XYZ file of C-alpha atoms in Angstrom:
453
model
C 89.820 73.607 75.785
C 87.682 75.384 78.469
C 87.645 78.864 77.633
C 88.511 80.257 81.067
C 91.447 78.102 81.297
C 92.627 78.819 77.992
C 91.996 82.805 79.078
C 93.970 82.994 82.369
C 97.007 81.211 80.897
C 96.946 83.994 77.898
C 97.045 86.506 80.355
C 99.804 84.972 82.611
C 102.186 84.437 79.970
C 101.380 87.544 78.563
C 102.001 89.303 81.710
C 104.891 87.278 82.455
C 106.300 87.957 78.543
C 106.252 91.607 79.952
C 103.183 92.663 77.648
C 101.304 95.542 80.350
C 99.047 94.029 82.323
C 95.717 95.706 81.033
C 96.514 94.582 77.582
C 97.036 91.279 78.882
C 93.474 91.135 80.696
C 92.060 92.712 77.272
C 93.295 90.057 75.199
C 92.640 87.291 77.424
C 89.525 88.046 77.945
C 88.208 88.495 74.393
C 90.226 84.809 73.023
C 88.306 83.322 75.800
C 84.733 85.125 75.162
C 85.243 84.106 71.261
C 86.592 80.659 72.241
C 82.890 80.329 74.485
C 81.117 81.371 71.377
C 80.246 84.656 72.239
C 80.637 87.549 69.562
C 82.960 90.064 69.390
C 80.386 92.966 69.592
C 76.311 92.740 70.588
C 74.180 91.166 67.234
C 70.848 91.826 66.510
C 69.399 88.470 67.904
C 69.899 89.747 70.835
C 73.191 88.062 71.790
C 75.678 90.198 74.152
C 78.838 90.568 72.779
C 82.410 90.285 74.678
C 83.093 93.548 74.565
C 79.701 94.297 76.201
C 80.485 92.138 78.954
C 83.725 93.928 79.653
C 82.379 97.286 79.768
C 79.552 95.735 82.192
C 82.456 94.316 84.272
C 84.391 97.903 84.593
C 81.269 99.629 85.969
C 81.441 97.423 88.984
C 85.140 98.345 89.401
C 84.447 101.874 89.052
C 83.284 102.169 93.014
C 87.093 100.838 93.660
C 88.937 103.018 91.180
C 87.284 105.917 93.094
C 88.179 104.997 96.247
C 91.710 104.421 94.958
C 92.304 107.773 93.328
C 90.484 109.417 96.532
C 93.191 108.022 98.962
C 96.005 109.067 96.422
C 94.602 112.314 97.208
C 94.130 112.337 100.436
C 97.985 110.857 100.469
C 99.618 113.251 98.476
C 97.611 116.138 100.728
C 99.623 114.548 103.517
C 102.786 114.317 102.057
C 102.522 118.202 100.515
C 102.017 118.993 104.868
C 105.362 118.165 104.826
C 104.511 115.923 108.089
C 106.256 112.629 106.643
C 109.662 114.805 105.639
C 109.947 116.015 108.534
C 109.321 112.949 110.930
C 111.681 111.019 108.845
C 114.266 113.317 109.209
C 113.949 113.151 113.080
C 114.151 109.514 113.031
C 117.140 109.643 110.804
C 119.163 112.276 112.955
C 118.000 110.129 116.143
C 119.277 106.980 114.585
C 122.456 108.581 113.591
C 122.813 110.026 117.049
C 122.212 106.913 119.122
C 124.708 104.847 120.749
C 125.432 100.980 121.736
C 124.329 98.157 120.068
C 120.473 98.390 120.484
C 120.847 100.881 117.348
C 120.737 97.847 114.903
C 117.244 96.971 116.451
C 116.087 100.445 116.319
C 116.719 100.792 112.620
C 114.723 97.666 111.666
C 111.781 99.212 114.128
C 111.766 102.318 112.560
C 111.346 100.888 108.939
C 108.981 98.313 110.270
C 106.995 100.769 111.394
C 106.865 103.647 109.081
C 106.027 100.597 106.095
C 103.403 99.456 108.775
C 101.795 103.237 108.797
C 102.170 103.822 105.192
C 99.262 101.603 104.026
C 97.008 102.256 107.238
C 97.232 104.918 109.572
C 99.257 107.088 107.268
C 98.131 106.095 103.660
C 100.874 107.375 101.499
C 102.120 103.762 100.209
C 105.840 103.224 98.970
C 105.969 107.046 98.639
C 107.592 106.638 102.070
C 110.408 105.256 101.025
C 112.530 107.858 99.541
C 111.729 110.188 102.152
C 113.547 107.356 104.806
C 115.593 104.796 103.086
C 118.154 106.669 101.027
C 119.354 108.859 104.154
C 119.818 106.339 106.415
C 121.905 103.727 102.965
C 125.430 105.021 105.359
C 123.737 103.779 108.401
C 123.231 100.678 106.674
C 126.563 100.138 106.038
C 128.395 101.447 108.901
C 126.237 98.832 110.488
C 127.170 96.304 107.716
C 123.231 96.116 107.318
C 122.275 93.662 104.640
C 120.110 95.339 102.338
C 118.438 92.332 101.518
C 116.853 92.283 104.991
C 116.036 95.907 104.607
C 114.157 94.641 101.397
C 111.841 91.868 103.701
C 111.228 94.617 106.073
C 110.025 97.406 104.177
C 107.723 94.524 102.340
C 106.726 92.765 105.075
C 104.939 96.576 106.498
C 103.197 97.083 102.577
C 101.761 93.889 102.597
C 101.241 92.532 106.158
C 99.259 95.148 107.236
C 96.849 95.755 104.079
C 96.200 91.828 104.120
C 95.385 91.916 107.928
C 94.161 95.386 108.860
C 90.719 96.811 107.418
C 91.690 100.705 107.431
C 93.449 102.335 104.320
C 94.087 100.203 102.194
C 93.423 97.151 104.137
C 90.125 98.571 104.001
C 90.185 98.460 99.949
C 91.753 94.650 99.993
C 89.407 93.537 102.544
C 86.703 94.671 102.137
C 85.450 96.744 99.130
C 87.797 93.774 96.898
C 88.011 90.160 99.059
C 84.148 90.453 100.611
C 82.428 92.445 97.841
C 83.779 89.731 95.032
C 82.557 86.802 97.166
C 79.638 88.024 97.630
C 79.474 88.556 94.276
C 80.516 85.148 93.388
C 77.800 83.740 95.155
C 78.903 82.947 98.610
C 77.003 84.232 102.228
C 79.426 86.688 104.018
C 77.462 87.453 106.951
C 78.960 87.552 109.868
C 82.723 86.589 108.752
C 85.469 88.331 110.048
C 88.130 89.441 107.868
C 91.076 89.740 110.566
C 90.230 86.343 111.825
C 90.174 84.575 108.775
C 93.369 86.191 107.773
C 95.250 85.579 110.737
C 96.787 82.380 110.053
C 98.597 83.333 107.377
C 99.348 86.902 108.232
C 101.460 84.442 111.226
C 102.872 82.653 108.001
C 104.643 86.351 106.773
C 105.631 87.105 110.477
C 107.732 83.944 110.673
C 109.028 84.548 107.307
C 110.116 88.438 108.695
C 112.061 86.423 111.889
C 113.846 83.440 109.545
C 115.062 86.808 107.585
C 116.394 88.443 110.449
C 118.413 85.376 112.319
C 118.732 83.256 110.239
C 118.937 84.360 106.458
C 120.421 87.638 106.614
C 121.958 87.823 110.078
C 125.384 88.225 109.225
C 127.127 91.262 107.920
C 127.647 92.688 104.307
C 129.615 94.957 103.326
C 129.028 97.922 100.615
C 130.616 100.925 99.364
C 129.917 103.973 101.120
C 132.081 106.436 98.767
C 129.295 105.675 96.529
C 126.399 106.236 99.132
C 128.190 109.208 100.338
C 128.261 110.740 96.812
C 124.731 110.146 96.712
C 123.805 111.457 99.657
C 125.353 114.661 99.550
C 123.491 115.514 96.663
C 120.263 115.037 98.013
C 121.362 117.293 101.329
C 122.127 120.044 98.637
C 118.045 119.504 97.765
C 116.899 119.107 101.229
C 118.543 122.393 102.145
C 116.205 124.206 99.683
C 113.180 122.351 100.822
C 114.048 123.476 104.180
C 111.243 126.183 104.175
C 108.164 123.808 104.010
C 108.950 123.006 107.978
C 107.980 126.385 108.841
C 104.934 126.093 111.260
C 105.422 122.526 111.615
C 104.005 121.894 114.836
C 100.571 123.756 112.822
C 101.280 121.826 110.046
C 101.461 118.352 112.491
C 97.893 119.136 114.231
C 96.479 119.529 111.498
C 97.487 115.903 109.644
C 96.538 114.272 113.022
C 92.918 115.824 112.708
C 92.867 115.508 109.290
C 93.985 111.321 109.703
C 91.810 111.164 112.428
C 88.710 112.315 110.866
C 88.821 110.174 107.771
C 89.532 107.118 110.597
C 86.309 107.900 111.926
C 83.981 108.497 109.052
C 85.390 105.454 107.313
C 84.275 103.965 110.187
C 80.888 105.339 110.647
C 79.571 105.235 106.674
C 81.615 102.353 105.692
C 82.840 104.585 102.968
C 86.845 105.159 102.072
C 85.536 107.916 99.434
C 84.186 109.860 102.024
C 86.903 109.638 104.758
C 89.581 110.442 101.654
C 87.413 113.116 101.049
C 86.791 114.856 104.474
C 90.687 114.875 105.367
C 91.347 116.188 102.299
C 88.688 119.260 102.874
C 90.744 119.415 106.522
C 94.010 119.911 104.639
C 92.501 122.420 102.246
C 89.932 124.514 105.058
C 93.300 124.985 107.051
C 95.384 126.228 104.232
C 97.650 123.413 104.524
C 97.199 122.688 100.890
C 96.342 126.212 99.697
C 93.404 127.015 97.341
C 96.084 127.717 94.587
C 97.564 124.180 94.789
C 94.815 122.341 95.458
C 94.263 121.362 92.151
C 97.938 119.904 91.560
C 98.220 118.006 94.757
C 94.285 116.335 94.114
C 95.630 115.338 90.274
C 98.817 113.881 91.735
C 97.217 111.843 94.220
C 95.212 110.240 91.302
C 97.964 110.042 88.952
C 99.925 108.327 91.787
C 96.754 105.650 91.822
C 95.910 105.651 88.170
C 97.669 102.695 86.956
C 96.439 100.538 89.732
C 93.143 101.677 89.673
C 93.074 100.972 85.546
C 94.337 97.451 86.156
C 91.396 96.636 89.182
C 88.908 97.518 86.736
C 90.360 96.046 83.876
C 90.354 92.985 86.254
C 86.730 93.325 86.521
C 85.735 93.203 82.875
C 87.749 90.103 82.613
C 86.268 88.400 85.339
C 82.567 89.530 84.169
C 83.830 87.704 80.355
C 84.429 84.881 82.325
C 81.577 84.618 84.011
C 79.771 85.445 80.940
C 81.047 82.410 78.921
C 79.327 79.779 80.931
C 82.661 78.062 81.032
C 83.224 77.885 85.204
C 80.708 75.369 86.393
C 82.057 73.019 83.735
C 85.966 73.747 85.270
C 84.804 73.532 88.949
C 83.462 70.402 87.817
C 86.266 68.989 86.470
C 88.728 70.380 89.174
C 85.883 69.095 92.057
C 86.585 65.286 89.978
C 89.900 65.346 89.898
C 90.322 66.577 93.388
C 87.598 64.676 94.616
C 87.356 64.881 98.547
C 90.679 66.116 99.089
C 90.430 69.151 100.422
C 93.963 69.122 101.021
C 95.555 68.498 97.591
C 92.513 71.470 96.143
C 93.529 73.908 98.342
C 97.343 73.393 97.687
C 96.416 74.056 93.919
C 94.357 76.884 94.027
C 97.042 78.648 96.360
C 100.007 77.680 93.567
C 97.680 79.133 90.987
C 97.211 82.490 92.710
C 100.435 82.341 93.223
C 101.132 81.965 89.232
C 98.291 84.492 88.420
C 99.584 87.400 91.020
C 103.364 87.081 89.993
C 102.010 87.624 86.384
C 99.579 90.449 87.105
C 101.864 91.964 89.752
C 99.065 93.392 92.251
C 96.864 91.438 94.502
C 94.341 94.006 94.228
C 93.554 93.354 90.873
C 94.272 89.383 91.087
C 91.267 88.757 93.165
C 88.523 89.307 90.812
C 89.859 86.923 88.601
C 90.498 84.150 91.156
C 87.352 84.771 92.928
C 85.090 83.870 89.745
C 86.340 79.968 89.793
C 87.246 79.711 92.880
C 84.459 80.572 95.743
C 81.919 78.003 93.463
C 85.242 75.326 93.671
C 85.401 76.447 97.357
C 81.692 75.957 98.072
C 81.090 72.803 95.586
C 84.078 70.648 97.932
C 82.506 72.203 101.116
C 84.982 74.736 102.349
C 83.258 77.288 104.964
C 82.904 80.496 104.275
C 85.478 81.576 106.453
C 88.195 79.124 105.011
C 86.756 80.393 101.335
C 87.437 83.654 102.382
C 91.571 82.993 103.580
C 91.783 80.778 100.915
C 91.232 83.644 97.972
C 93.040 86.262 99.820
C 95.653 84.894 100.500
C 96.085 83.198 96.598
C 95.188 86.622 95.518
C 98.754 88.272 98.520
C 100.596 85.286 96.775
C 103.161 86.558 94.246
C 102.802 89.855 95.226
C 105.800 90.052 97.696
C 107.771 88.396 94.766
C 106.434 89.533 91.394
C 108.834 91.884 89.626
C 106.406 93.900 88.553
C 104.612 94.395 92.306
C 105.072 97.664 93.982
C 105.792 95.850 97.212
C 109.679 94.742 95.654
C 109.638 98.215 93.385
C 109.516 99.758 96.064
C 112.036 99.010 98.202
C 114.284 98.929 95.280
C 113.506 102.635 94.485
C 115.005 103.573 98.239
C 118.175 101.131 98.281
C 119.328 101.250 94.445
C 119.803 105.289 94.752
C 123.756 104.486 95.006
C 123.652 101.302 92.845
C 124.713 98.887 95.178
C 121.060 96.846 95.464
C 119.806 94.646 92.592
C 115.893 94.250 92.081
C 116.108 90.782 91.407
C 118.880 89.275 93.126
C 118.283 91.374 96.003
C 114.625 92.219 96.149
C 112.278 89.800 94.715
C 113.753 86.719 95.507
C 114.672 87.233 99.293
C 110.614 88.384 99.252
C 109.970 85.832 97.610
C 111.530 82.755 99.753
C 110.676 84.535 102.686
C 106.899 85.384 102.004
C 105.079 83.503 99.676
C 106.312 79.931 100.932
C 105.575 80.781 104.384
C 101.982 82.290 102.915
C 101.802 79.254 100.618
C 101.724 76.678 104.072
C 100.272 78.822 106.661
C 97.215 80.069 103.945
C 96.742 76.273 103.137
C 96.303 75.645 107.121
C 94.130 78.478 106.998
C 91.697 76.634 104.446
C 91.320 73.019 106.502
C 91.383 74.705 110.087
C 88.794 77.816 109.701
């Protein structure tokens, strides 16, 4: 059996058998490096052993572990500002307030919007969600909200935007994961545009987002609120304490707006997330925002926040470097570029389906696309895709599975916010709804992607 083959289906059912997902790329990696005849460890002929070729592989995911842990950082500095409490409790208090039927609409903007933020203009990821959802759970069901269209919309913001949008963590996806491991994979990336090639299917997930809201979930459900109003009031009991963080706000406001804004801009100029993470962190810290004494605490945070993702991208990297090291791809392209033969059509169907596999097993796009990218840009370039199609094609395999997977922040998350009362299952009610509503739509619009770009 080819060893890569053999290697990505050990990991995927190990991942899937709910083994953790580094162990998984660990052991997958090393059947398939022994299966290719490679040693376990370097021999004295000179032959580099598997191991060797993993620890190669995790010094060229180092540069994205860094950048990880830095904007865990920089996202924890902003939550410690107490800027995100405090907005989401005036968007809770105004949505309570307001009056007339146009409230329904407002609610879904709101949480649209702050999961739009959360992995761009405001990088603090899911951690959003506690500070809005559980508040607003009696909204819900006054309203007679289904929660399961809560679930697609708080999704549809962490994934939508990263997958489409260069800053943040767009910026990680995009471009220090998707263009670096193409390039790396041998294909030319000059002058391709990320957004463009990625707007076809970021459509797909937009149409998925309206089917949930008129057609899927339109009508109402109904849930307990004794039990959501139990909850609730013991969280106001917290917030009361917490009440003295808001002193100086407006201070406090400025200085995350500088702070955003200047790691924005010198992102943008030195094409470097390490450095923007960096400088608004400094901000937060020079204005005594995050004070000297607490400095240290809300930097480790941020990284512990990151850590497990950042382990599994590099992890990701040594397997993808084993693979490569076996000498195993050219003979699979060839054999998938045979069976396939012209149809571009029928190839790019199966490599989506795969990624689709591959993600829902890892559980993060981010660390799915080194993987993917090491069989399929040489598929991709062997049966003539452009690079631009090559490009859609392995993001959006590598986004596949991640609105569904069990495992995936993207359905943990909203989980996390609507489960607080227990009324909100994470199957039932998170990753399937994401799931229908997502990856098919990604599934079709990604494969138009691939034959129209």
């Amino acid at each position: 059996m080819n060893a890569v083959l053999l290697a990505v289906i050990i990991m995927v059912g190990l991942s899937l058998a709910r083994v953790h997902v580094v162990l998984s790329l660990i052991v997958g990696a090393v059947v398939g490096g022994l299966l290719a005849g490679l040693p376990l460890v370097d021999v004295e002929n000179g032959a580099t052993g598997v191991l060797t070729h993993f620890q190669n592989g995790i010094k060229g995911g180092a540069g994205i572990a860094l950048s990880y842990a830095m904007l865990g950082a920089f996202a924890m500095a902003i939550a410690h500002s107490g800027v995100p409490k405090a907005l989401s409790d005036k968007v809770i208090a105004s949505v309570k307030s307001a009056k007339g039927g146009g409230i329904k609409w407002l609610v879904f903007g709101v949480i649209v919007l702050f999961a739009c933020l959360s992995q761009n203009l405001i990088p603090i990821h899911i951690a959003f969600i506690l500070l809005l959802i559980p508040p607003l759970l009696t909204v819900f069901n006054e309203l007679h909200i289904d929660r399961r269209l809560v679930t697609c919309l708080i999704t549809f913001g962490l994934v939508n935007t990263y997958m489409f949008i260069p800053y943040g963590f767009g910026d990680i996806f995009l471009n220090e994961i998707i263009m670096a491991n193409l390039a790396s994979s041998g294909l030319d990336t000059t002058g391709i545009s990320v957004m463009k090639a990625m707007a076809i299917p970021a459509l797909g997930m937009v149409l998925g987002l309206l089917v949930a809201i008129f057609i899927s979930y339109r009508k109402p459900r109904s849930y307990d609120n004794a039990k959501t109003l139990a909850v609730n009031a013991d969280n106001t009991t917290k917030s009361l304490a917490d009440n003295t963080q808001h002193n100086n706000m407006t201070f406090k406001i400025i200085v995350t707006l500088v702070a955003i804004l200047a790691a924005f801009v010198i992102q943008l100029k030195t094409d470097s997330l390490v450095l923007g993470s960096l400088a608004g962190f400094a901000i937060f810290m020079a204005t005594g925002v995050v004070g000297w004494n607490k400095a240290d605490d809300v930097f480790n945070d941020g990284i512990k926040m990151m850590a497990m993702i950042g382990f599994i991208m590099i992890s990701a990297q040594g397997f993808a470097e084993v693979m490569k090291a076996t000498g195993h791809i050219q003979p699979l392209v060839a054999s998938a570029v045979s069976v396939f033969g012209d149809n571009k059509a029928l190839a790019s169907l199966a490599m989506l389906i795969v990624g689709l596999v591959v993600t829902m097993g890892i559980g993060s796009s981010f660390s799915t696309v080194p993987i993917i990218a090491t069989i399929y840009v040489p598929l991709c370039m062997a049966m003539g895709f452009s690079p631009m199609a090559t490009l859609a094609l392995v993001a959006t395999a590598g986004v596949l599975g991640d609105a569904g997977s069990p495992a995936s922040d993207s359905t943990l998350g909203p989980t996390m916010g609507l489960n607080v009362d227990g009324q909100h299952d994470h199957i039932k009610d998170s990753v399937i709804p994401t799931f229908i509503h997502y990856n098919i739509p990604l599934i079709i619009f990604g494969w138009m992607a691939s034959l129209v770009l």
